[in-house]
PDB file of N, CA and C in Angstrom:
ATOM      1  N   UNK A 905      -8.851  -4.264 -14.564  1.00 56.00           N
ATOM      2  CA  UNK A 905      -9.407  -2.950 -14.299  1.00 56.00           C
ATOM      3  C   UNK A 905      -8.366  -2.114 -13.553  1.00 56.00           C
ATOM      4  N   UNK A 906      -8.161  -0.905 -13.981  1.00 68.00           N
ATOM      5  CA  UNK A 906      -7.211   0.003 -13.332  1.00 68.00           C
ATOM      6  C   UNK A 906      -7.975   0.997 -12.460  1.00 68.00           C
ATOM      7  N   UNK A 907      -7.381   1.348 -11.319  1.00 72.00           N
ATOM      8  CA  UNK A 907      -7.995   2.329 -10.435  1.00 72.00           C
ATOM      9  C   UNK A 907      -6.928   2.960  -9.545  1.00 72.00           C
ATOM     10  N   UNK A 908      -7.283   4.092  -8.937  1.00 80.00           N
ATOM     11  CA  UNK A 908      -6.387   4.794  -8.031  1.00 80.00           C
ATOM     12  C   UNK A 908      -6.257   4.037  -6.712  1.00 80.00           C
ATOM     13  N   UNK A 909      -5.067   4.087  -6.128  1.00 88.00           N
ATOM     14  CA  UNK A 909      -4.848   3.557  -4.787  1.00 88.00           C
ATOM     15  C   UNK A 909      -4.025   4.584  -4.009  1.00 88.00           C
ATOM     16  N   UNK A 910      -4.577   5.066  -2.929  1.00 91.00           N
ATOM     17  CA  UNK A 910      -3.879   5.983  -2.034  1.00 91.00           C
ATOM     18  C   UNK A 910      -3.167   5.151  -0.985  1.00 91.00           C
ATOM     19  N   UNK A 911      -1.888   5.438  -0.739  1.00 93.00           N
ATOM     20  CA  UNK A 911      -1.117   4.712   0.267  1.00 93.00           C
ATOM     21  C   UNK A 911      -0.415   5.743   1.156  1.00 93.00           C
ATOM     22  N   UNK A 912      -0.699   5.675   2.456  1.00 93.00           N
ATOM     23  CA  UNK A 912      -0.162   6.635   3.426  1.00 93.00           C
ATOM     24  C   UNK A 912       0.604   5.893   4.516  1.00 93.00           C
ATOM     25  N   UNK A 913       1.819   6.351   4.812  1.00 95.00           N
ATOM     26  CA  UNK A 913       2.558   5.754   5.923  1.00 95.00           C
ATOM     27  C   UNK A 913       1.915   6.205   7.226  1.00 95.00           C
ATOM     28  N   UNK A 914       1.577   5.233   8.063  1.00 95.00           N
ATOM     29  CA  UNK A 914       0.967   5.543   9.353  1.00 95.00           C
ATOM     30  C   UNK A 914       2.005   5.599  10.465  1.00 95.00           C
ATOM     31  N   UNK A 915       2.890   4.581  10.501  1.00 96.00           N
ATOM     32  CA  UNK A 915       3.953   4.591  11.508  1.00 96.00           C
ATOM     33  C   UNK A 915       5.083   3.688  11.047  1.00 96.00           C
ATOM     34  N   UNK A 916       6.240   3.941  11.614  1.00 96.00           N
ATOM     35  CA  UNK A 916       7.433   3.173  11.286  1.00 96.00           C
ATOM     36  C   UNK A 916       8.259   3.008  12.544  1.00 96.00           C
ATOM     37  N   UNK A 917       8.778   1.789  12.739  1.00 97.00           N
ATOM     38  CA  UNK A 917       9.713   1.551  13.834  1.00 97.00           C
ATOM     39  C   UNK A 917      10.864   0.709  13.305  1.00 97.00           C
ATOM     40  N   UNK A 918      11.691   0.186  14.189  1.00 97.00           N
ATOM     41  CA  UNK A 918      12.877  -0.539  13.741  1.00 97.00           C
ATOM     42  C   UNK A 918      12.543  -1.870  13.060  1.00 97.00           C
ATOM     43  N   UNK A 919      11.360  -2.436  13.301  1.00 97.00           N
ATOM     44  CA  UNK A 919      11.025  -3.741  12.723  1.00 97.00           C
ATOM     45  C   UNK A 919      10.121  -3.676  11.498  1.00 97.00           C
ATOM     46  N   UNK A 920       9.306  -2.634  11.380  1.00 98.00           N
ATOM     47  CA  UNK A 920       8.369  -2.601  10.261  1.00 98.00           C
ATOM     48  C   UNK A 920       7.706  -1.256  10.053  1.00 98.00           C
ATOM     49  N   UNK A 921       6.872  -1.221   9.018  1.00 97.00           N
ATOM     50  CA  UNK A 921       6.151  -0.003   8.652  1.00 97.00           C
ATOM     51  C   UNK A 921       4.683  -0.357   8.448  1.00 97.00           C
ATOM     52  N   UNK A 922       3.801   0.465   8.982  1.00 97.00           N
ATOM     53  CA  UNK A 922       2.361   0.309   8.788  1.00 97.00           C
ATOM     54  C   UNK A 922       1.893   1.364   7.806  1.00 97.00           C
ATOM     55  N   UNK A 923       1.151   0.919   6.801  1.00 96.00           N
ATOM     56  CA  UNK A 923       0.568   1.810   5.797  1.00 96.00           C
ATOM     57  C   UNK A 923      -0.945   1.689   5.821  1.00 96.00           C
ATOM     58  N   UNK A 924      -1.618   2.802   5.531  1.00 96.00           N
ATOM     59  CA  UNK A 924      -3.060   2.830   5.285  1.00 96.00           C
ATOM     60  C   UNK A 924      -3.218   2.901   3.772  1.00 96.00           C
ATOM     61  N   UNK A 925      -4.227   2.243   3.227  1.00 94.00           N
ATOM     62  CA  UNK A 925      -4.410   2.212   1.773  1.00 94.00           C
ATOM     63  C   UNK A 925      -5.894   2.119   1.418  1.00 94.00           C
ATOM     64  N   UNK A 926      -6.234   2.644   0.258  1.00 93.00           N
ATOM     65  CA  UNK A 926      -7.609   2.552  -0.219  1.00 93.00           C
ATOM     66  C   UNK A 926      -7.897   3.579  -1.290  1.00 93.00           C
ATOM     67  N   UNK A 927      -9.180   3.768  -1.595  1.00 89.00           N
ATOM     68  CA  UNK A 927      -9.557   4.674  -2.674  1.00 89.00           C
ATOM     69  C   UNK A 927      -9.423   6.155  -2.316  1.00 89.00           C
ATOM     70  N   UNK A 928      -9.610   6.498  -1.052  1.00 86.00           N
ATOM     71  CA  UNK A 928      -9.425   7.875  -0.575  1.00 86.00           C
ATOM     72  C   UNK A 928      -9.305   7.871   0.944  1.00 86.00           C
ATOM     73  N   UNK A 929      -8.934   9.016   1.510  1.00 88.00           N
ATOM     74  CA  UNK A 929      -8.514   9.073   2.910  1.00 88.00           C
ATOM     75  C   UNK A 929      -9.560   8.654   3.937  1.00 88.00           C
ATOM     76  N   UNK A 930     -10.842   8.706   3.607  1.00 91.00           N
ATOM     77  CA  UNK A 930     -11.844   8.328   4.603  1.00 91.00           C
ATOM     78  C   UNK A 930     -12.324   6.879   4.446  1.00 91.00           C
ATOM     79  N   UNK A 931     -11.688   6.101   3.566  1.00 91.00           N
ATOM     80  CA  UNK A 931     -12.062   4.693   3.356  1.00 91.00           C
ATOM     81  C   UNK A 931     -10.801   3.850   3.193  1.00 91.00           C
ATOM     82  N   UNK A 932     -10.033   3.712   4.284  1.00 95.00           N
ATOM     83  CA  UNK A 932      -8.731   3.058   4.218  1.00 95.00           C
ATOM     84  C   UNK A 932      -8.674   1.766   5.032  1.00 95.00           C
ATOM     85  N   UNK A 933      -7.914   0.825   4.530  1.00 96.00           N
ATOM     86  CA  UNK A 933      -7.516  -0.360   5.277  1.00 96.00           C
ATOM     87  C   UNK A 933      -6.088  -0.143   5.741  1.00 96.00           C
ATOM     88  N   UNK A 934      -5.469  -1.171   6.303  1.00 97.00           N
ATOM     89  CA  UNK A 934      -4.071  -1.030   6.712  1.00 97.00           C
ATOM     90  C   UNK A 934      -3.313  -2.321   6.467  1.00 97.00           C
ATOM     91  N   UNK A 935      -2.001  -2.144   6.254  1.00 97.00           N
ATOM     92  CA  UNK A 935      -1.094  -3.274   6.082  1.00 97.00           C
ATOM     93  C   UNK A 935       0.204  -2.963   6.797  1.00 97.00           C
ATOM     94  N   UNK A 936       0.965  -4.022   7.058  1.00 98.00           N
ATOM     95  CA  UNK A 936       2.255  -3.903   7.739  1.00 98.00           C
ATOM     96  C   UNK A 936       3.284  -4.664   6.931  1.00 98.00           C
ATOM     97  N   UNK A 937       4.489  -4.085   6.779  1.00 98.00           N
ATOM     98  CA  UNK A 937       5.592  -4.769   6.107  1.00 98.00           C
ATOM     99  C   UNK A 937       6.767  -4.898   7.068  1.00 98.00           C
ATOM    100  N   UNK A 938       7.316  -6.099   7.128  1.00 98.00           N
ATOM    101  CA  UNK A 938       8.491  -6.384   7.940  1.00 98.00           C
ATOM    102  C   UNK A 938       9.714  -5.845   7.203  1.00 98.00           C
ATOM    103  N   UNK A 939      10.474  -4.978   7.833  1.00 97.00           N
ATOM    104  CA  UNK A 939      11.635  -4.359   7.194  1.00 97.00           C
ATOM    105  C   UNK A 939      12.723  -5.357   6.837  1.00 97.00           C
ATOM    106  N   UNK A 940      12.861  -6.408   7.597  1.00 97.00           N
ATOM    107  CA  UNK A 940      13.931  -7.373   7.347  1.00 97.00           C
ATOM    108  C   UNK A 940      13.573  -8.358   6.229  1.00 97.00           C
ATOM    109  N   UNK A 941      12.389  -8.952   6.301  1.00 97.00           N
ATOM    110  CA  UNK A 941      12.017 -10.018   5.369  1.00 97.00           C
ATOM    111  C   UNK A 941      11.181  -9.566   4.178  1.00 97.00           C
ATOM    112  N   UNK A 942      10.492  -8.422   4.294  1.00 97.00           N
ATOM    113  CA  UNK A 942       9.585  -7.987   3.238  1.00 97.00           C
ATOM    114  C   UNK A 942       8.206  -8.619   3.338  1.00 97.00           C
ATOM    115  N   UNK A 943       7.976  -9.427   4.382  1.00 97.00           N
ATOM    116  CA  UNK A 943       6.663 -10.049   4.576  1.00 97.00           C
ATOM    117  C   UNK A 943       5.616  -8.962   4.813  1.00 97.00           C
ATOM    118  N   UNK A 944       4.467  -9.104   4.160  1.00 97.00           N
ATOM    119  CA  UNK A 944       3.381  -8.125   4.290  1.00 97.00           C
ATOM    120  C   UNK A 944       2.158  -8.818   4.863  1.00 97.00           C
ATOM    121  N   UNK A 945       1.510  -8.159   5.825  1.00 98.00           N
ATOM    122  CA  UNK A 945       0.281  -8.663   6.428  1.00 98.00           C
ATOM    123  C   UNK A 945      -0.804  -7.597   6.322  1.00 98.00           C
ATOM    124  N   UNK A 946      -1.989  -8.026   5.944  1.00 97.00           N
ATOM    125  CA  UNK A 946      -3.132  -7.110   5.943  1.00 97.00           C
ATOM    126  C   UNK A 946      -3.657  -7.029   7.372  1.00 97.00           C
ATOM    127  N   UNK A 947      -3.706  -5.828   7.916  1.00 98.00           N
ATOM    128  CA  UNK A 947      -4.188  -5.633   9.286  1.00 98.00           C
ATOM    129  C   UNK A 947      -5.676  -5.317   9.314  1.00 98.00           C
ATOM    130  N   UNK A 948      -6.145  -4.592   8.297  1.00 97.00           N
ATOM    131  CA  UNK A 948      -7.558  -4.213   8.221  1.00 97.00           C
ATOM    132  C   UNK A 948      -7.930  -4.022   6.759  1.00 97.00           C
ATOM    133  N   UNK A 949      -9.054  -4.602   6.360  1.00 95.00           N
ATOM    134  CA  UNK A 949      -9.531  -4.435   4.987  1.00 95.00           C
ATOM    135  C   UNK A 949     -10.072  -3.027   4.767  1.00 95.00           C
ATOM    136  N   UNK A 950     -10.030  -2.580   3.512  1.00 94.00           N
ATOM    137  CA  UNK A 950     -10.720  -1.341   3.165  1.00 94.00           C
ATOM    138  C   UNK A 950     -12.220  -1.618   3.203  1.00 94.00           C
ATOM    139  N   UNK A 951     -13.034  -0.625   3.520  1.00 91.00           N
ATOM    140  CA  UNK A 951     -14.489  -0.841   3.528  1.00 91.00           C
ATOM    141  C   UNK A 951     -15.069  -0.722   2.113  1.00 91.00           C
ATOM    142  N   UNK A 952     -14.459  -1.424   1.176  1.00 88.00           N
ATOM    143  CA  UNK A 952     -14.887  -1.409  -0.221  1.00 88.00           C
ATOM    144  C   UNK A 952     -15.280  -2.818  -0.633  1.00 88.00           C
ATOM    145  N   UNK A 953     -16.118  -2.926  -1.635  1.00 87.00           N
ATOM    146  CA  UNK A 953     -16.551  -4.228  -2.124  1.00 87.00           C
ATOM    147  C   UNK A 953     -15.367  -5.032  -2.670  1.00 87.00           C
ATOM    148  N   UNK A 954     -14.404  -4.367  -3.309  1.00 88.00           N
ATOM    149  CA  UNK A 954     -13.231  -5.027  -3.885  1.00 88.00           C
ATOM    150  C   UNK A 954     -11.993  -4.799  -3.013  1.00 88.00           C
ATOM    151  N   UNK A 955     -12.126  -5.020  -1.709  1.00 92.00           N
ATOM    152  CA  UNK A 955     -11.050  -4.721  -0.769  1.00 92.00           C
ATOM    153  C   UNK A 955      -9.777  -5.515  -1.062  1.00 92.00           C
ATOM    154  N   UNK A 956      -9.887  -6.753  -1.523  1.00 93.00           N
ATOM    155  CA  UNK A 956      -8.695  -7.554  -1.811  1.00 93.00           C
ATOM    156  C   UNK A 956      -7.896  -6.978  -2.975  1.00 93.00           C
ATOM    157  N   UNK A 957      -8.573  -6.388  -3.943  1.00 92.00           N
ATOM    158  CA  UNK A 957      -7.863  -5.764  -5.065  1.00 92.00           C
ATOM    159  C   UNK A 957      -7.038  -4.579  -4.572  1.00 92.00           C
ATOM    160  N   UNK A 958      -7.590  -3.766  -3.681  1.00 92.00           N
ATOM    161  CA  UNK A 958      -6.838  -2.637  -3.120  1.00 92.00           C
ATOM    162  C   UNK A 958      -5.642  -3.142  -2.320  1.00 92.00           C
ATOM    163  N   UNK A 959      -5.862  -4.181  -1.499  1.00 95.00           N
ATOM    164  CA  UNK A 959      -4.758  -4.726  -0.710  1.00 95.00           C
ATOM    165  C   UNK A 959      -3.650  -5.265  -1.614  1.00 95.00           C
ATOM    166  N   UNK A 960      -3.997  -6.051  -2.607  1.00 92.00           N
ATOM    167  CA  UNK A 960      -2.984  -6.644  -3.481  1.00 92.00           C
ATOM    168  C   UNK A 960      -2.170  -5.581  -4.202  1.00 92.00           C
ATOM    169  N   UNK A 961      -2.814  -4.554  -4.713  1.00 90.00           N
ATOM    170  CA  UNK A 961      -2.097  -3.504  -5.431  1.00 90.00           C
ATOM    171  C   UNK A 961      -1.193  -2.716  -4.482  1.00 90.00           C
ATOM    172  N   UNK A 962      -1.713  -2.379  -3.304  1.00 92.00           N
ATOM    173  CA  UNK A 962      -0.900  -1.648  -2.333  1.00 92.00           C
ATOM    174  C   UNK A 962       0.274  -2.504  -1.865  1.00 92.00           C
ATOM    175  N   UNK A 963       0.024  -3.774  -1.593  1.00 93.00           N
ATOM    176  CA  UNK A 963       1.078  -4.665  -1.100  1.00 93.00           C
ATOM    177  C   UNK A 963       2.208  -4.811  -2.115  1.00 93.00           C
ATOM    178  N   UNK A 964       1.872  -4.942  -3.383  1.00 90.00           N
ATOM    179  CA  UNK A 964       2.910  -5.093  -4.403  1.00 90.00           C
ATOM    180  C   UNK A 964       3.792  -3.855  -4.457  1.00 90.00           C
ATOM    181  N   UNK A 965       3.204  -2.669  -4.442  1.00 89.00           N
ATOM    182  CA  UNK A 965       4.015  -1.450  -4.533  1.00 89.00           C
ATOM    183  C   UNK A 965       4.809  -1.200  -3.255  1.00 89.00           C
ATOM    184  N   UNK A 966       4.238  -1.489  -2.097  1.00 93.00           N
ATOM    185  CA  UNK A 966       4.999  -1.354  -0.856  1.00 93.00           C
ATOM    186  C   UNK A 966       6.190  -2.310  -0.888  1.00 93.00           C
ATOM    187  N   UNK A 967       5.967  -3.541  -1.349  1.00 93.00           N
ATOM    188  CA  UNK A 967       7.046  -4.525  -1.444  1.00 93.00           C
ATOM    189  C   UNK A 967       8.104  -4.087  -2.458  1.00 93.00           C
ATOM    190  N   UNK A 968       7.697  -3.539  -3.604  1.00 90.00           N
ATOM    191  CA  UNK A 968       8.658  -3.052  -4.598  1.00 90.00           C
ATOM    192  C   UNK A 968       9.536  -1.943  -4.010  1.00 90.00           C
ATOM    193  N   UNK A 969       8.932  -1.053  -3.233  1.00 91.00           N
ATOM    194  CA  UNK A 969       9.716  -0.003  -2.585  1.00 91.00           C
ATOM    195  C   UNK A 969      10.625  -0.577  -1.509  1.00 91.00           C
ATOM    196  N   UNK A 970      10.156  -1.591  -0.770  1.00 95.00           N
ATOM    197  CA  UNK A 970      10.989  -2.257   0.231  1.00 95.00           C
ATOM    198  C   UNK A 970      12.249  -2.818  -0.421  1.00 95.00           C
ATOM    199  N   UNK A 971      12.105  -3.420  -1.600  1.00 95.00           N
ATOM    200  CA  UNK A 971      13.266  -3.983  -2.299  1.00 95.00           C
ATOM    201  C   UNK A 971      14.297  -2.905  -2.615  1.00 95.00           C
ATOM    202  N   UNK A 972      13.849  -1.666  -2.782  1.00 92.00           N
ATOM    203  CA  UNK A 972      14.745  -0.532  -3.058  1.00 92.00           C
ATOM    204  C   UNK A 972      15.235   0.112  -1.762  1.00 92.00           C
ATOM    205  N   UNK A 973      14.745  -0.374  -0.622  1.00 93.00           N
ATOM    206  CA  UNK A 973      15.119   0.213   0.662  1.00 93.00           C
ATOM    207  C   UNK A 973      14.357   1.491   0.980  1.00 93.00           C
ATOM    208  N   UNK A 974      13.200   1.681   0.336  1.00 90.00           N
ATOM    209  CA  UNK A 974      12.424   2.916   0.491  1.00 90.00           C
ATOM    210  C   UNK A 974      11.094   2.640   1.182  1.00 90.00           C
ATOM    211  N   UNK A 975      10.702   3.583   2.041  1.00 92.00           N
ATOM    212  CA  UNK A 975       9.415   3.520   2.714  1.00 92.00           C
ATOM    213  C   UNK A 975       8.758   4.896   2.588  1.00 92.00           C
ATOM    214  N   UNK A 976       8.182   5.197   1.405  1.00 89.00           N
ATOM    215  CA  UNK A 976       7.618   6.523   1.135  1.00 89.00           C
ATOM    216  C   UNK A 976       6.514   6.907   2.120  1.00 89.00           C
ATOM    217  N   UNK A 977       6.341   8.205   2.310  1.00 89.00           N
ATOM    218  CA  UNK A 977       5.336   8.730   3.232  1.00 89.00           C
ATOM    219  C   UNK A 977       3.919   8.690   2.669  1.00 89.00           C
ATOM    220  N   UNK A 978       3.748   9.143   1.417  1.00 80.00           N
ATOM    221  CA  UNK A 978       2.413   9.246   0.833  1.00 80.00           C
ATOM    222  C   UNK A 978       2.518   9.158  -0.677  1.00 80.00           C
ATOM    223  N   UNK A 979       1.603   8.390  -1.255  1.00 67.00           N
ATOM    224  CA  UNK A 979       1.546   8.289  -2.712  1.00 67.00           C
ATOM    225  C   UNK A 979       0.113   8.105  -3.151  1.00 67.00           C
ATOM    226  N   UNK A 980      -0.211   8.706  -4.283  1.00 60.00           N
ATOM    227  CA  UNK A 980      -1.499   8.486  -4.932  1.00 60.00           C
ATOM    228  C   UNK A 980      -1.193   7.801  -6.243  1.00 60.00           C
ATOM    229  N   UNK A 981      -1.590   6.567  -6.359  1.00 57.00           N
ATOM    230  CA  UNK A 981      -1.294   5.805  -7.566  1.00 57.00           C
ATOM    231  C   UNK A 981      -2.289   6.075  -8.670  1.00 57.00           C
ATOM    232  N   UNK A 982      -1.798   6.197  -9.880  1.00 51.00           N
ATOM    233  CA  UNK A 982      -2.633   6.365 -11.057  1.00 51.00           C
ATOM    234  C   UNK A 982      -2.217   5.320 -12.079  1.00 51.00           C
ATOM    235  N   UNK A 983      -3.166   4.646 -12.703  1.00 50.00           N
ATOM    236  CA  UNK A 983      -2.848   3.550 -13.611  1.00 50.00           C
ATOM    237  C   UNK A 983      -1.921   3.903 -14.772  1.00 50.00           C
ATOM    238  N   UNK A 984      -1.893   5.130 -15.229  1.00 46.00           N
ATOM    239  CA  UNK A 984      -1.048   5.487 -16.365  1.00 46.00           C
ATOM    240  C   UNK A 984       0.318   6.006 -15.960  1.00 46.00           C
ATOM    241  N   UNK A 985       0.640   6.029 -14.672  1.00 43.00           N
ATOM    242  CA  UNK A 985       1.901   6.611 -14.224  1.00 43.00           C
ATOM    243  C   UNK A 985       2.651   5.617 -13.348  1.00 43.00           C
ATOM    244  N   UNK A 986       3.711   5.032 -13.858  1.00 41.00           N
ATOM    245  CA  UNK A 986       4.469   4.030 -13.123  1.00 41.00           C
ATOM    246  C   UNK A 986       5.403   4.647 -12.090  1.00 41.00           C
ATOM    247  N   UNK A 987       5.463   5.955 -11.985  1.00 38.00           N
ATOM    248  CA  UNK A 987       6.351   6.602 -11.030  1.00 38.00           C
ATOM    249  C   UNK A 987       5.684   6.798  -9.680  1.00 38.00           C
ATOM    250  N   UNK A 988       4.467   6.317  -9.519  1.00 41.00           N
ATOM    251  CA  UNK A 988       3.744   6.453  -8.269  1.00 41.00           C
ATOM    252  C   UNK A 988       3.537   5.081  -7.642  1.00 41.00           C
ATOM    253  N   UNK A 989       3.023   5.057  -6.436  1.00 44.00           N
ATOM    254  CA  UNK A 989       2.904   3.834  -5.666  1.00 44.00           C
ATOM    255  C   UNK A 989       1.622   3.091  -6.015  1.00 44.00           C
ATOM    256  N   UNK A 990       1.617   2.409  -7.158  1.00 40.00           N
ATOM    257  CA  UNK A 990       0.488   1.576  -7.560  1.00 40.00           C
ATOM    258  C   UNK A 990       1.016   0.399  -8.361  1.00 40.00           C
ATOM    259  N   UNK A 991       0.354  -0.713  -8.262  1.00 39.00           N
ATOM    260  CA  UNK A 991       0.743  -1.895  -9.031  1.00 39.00           C
ATOM    261  C   UNK A 991      -0.249  -2.119 -10.152  1.00 39.00           C
ATOM    262  N   UNK A 992       0.168  -2.842 -11.146  1.00 33.00           N
ATOM    263  CA  UNK A 992      -0.688  -3.177 -12.275  1.00 33.00           C
ATOM    264  C   UNK A 992      -1.146  -4.620 -12.145  1.00 33.00           C
ATOM    265  N   UNK A 993      -2.326  -4.933 -12.668  1.00 35.00           N
ATOM    266  CA  UNK A 993      -2.842  -6.304 -12.570  1.00 35.00           C
ATOM    267  C   UNK A 993      -1.941  -7.303 -13.268  1.00 35.00           C
TER     268      UNK A 993
END
């Protein structure tokens, strides 16, 4: 199943970046990525029934951007557009 995932950078420091993610701005979870290793941790689930699906999709795209050395500020992922911050199943 394909769906939109909104990913917003919340904060960034020398060790990592925290992102908020979910279906829209008032229903977001959060994740953190280590800048050195690429390790990702879920800090808070989205308040959605399929919260793990949102986390997995957001984590994959955040990790893909980390591999490129990029930490984008805001992205709205759409299933038909690979140029945005969303992963495919």
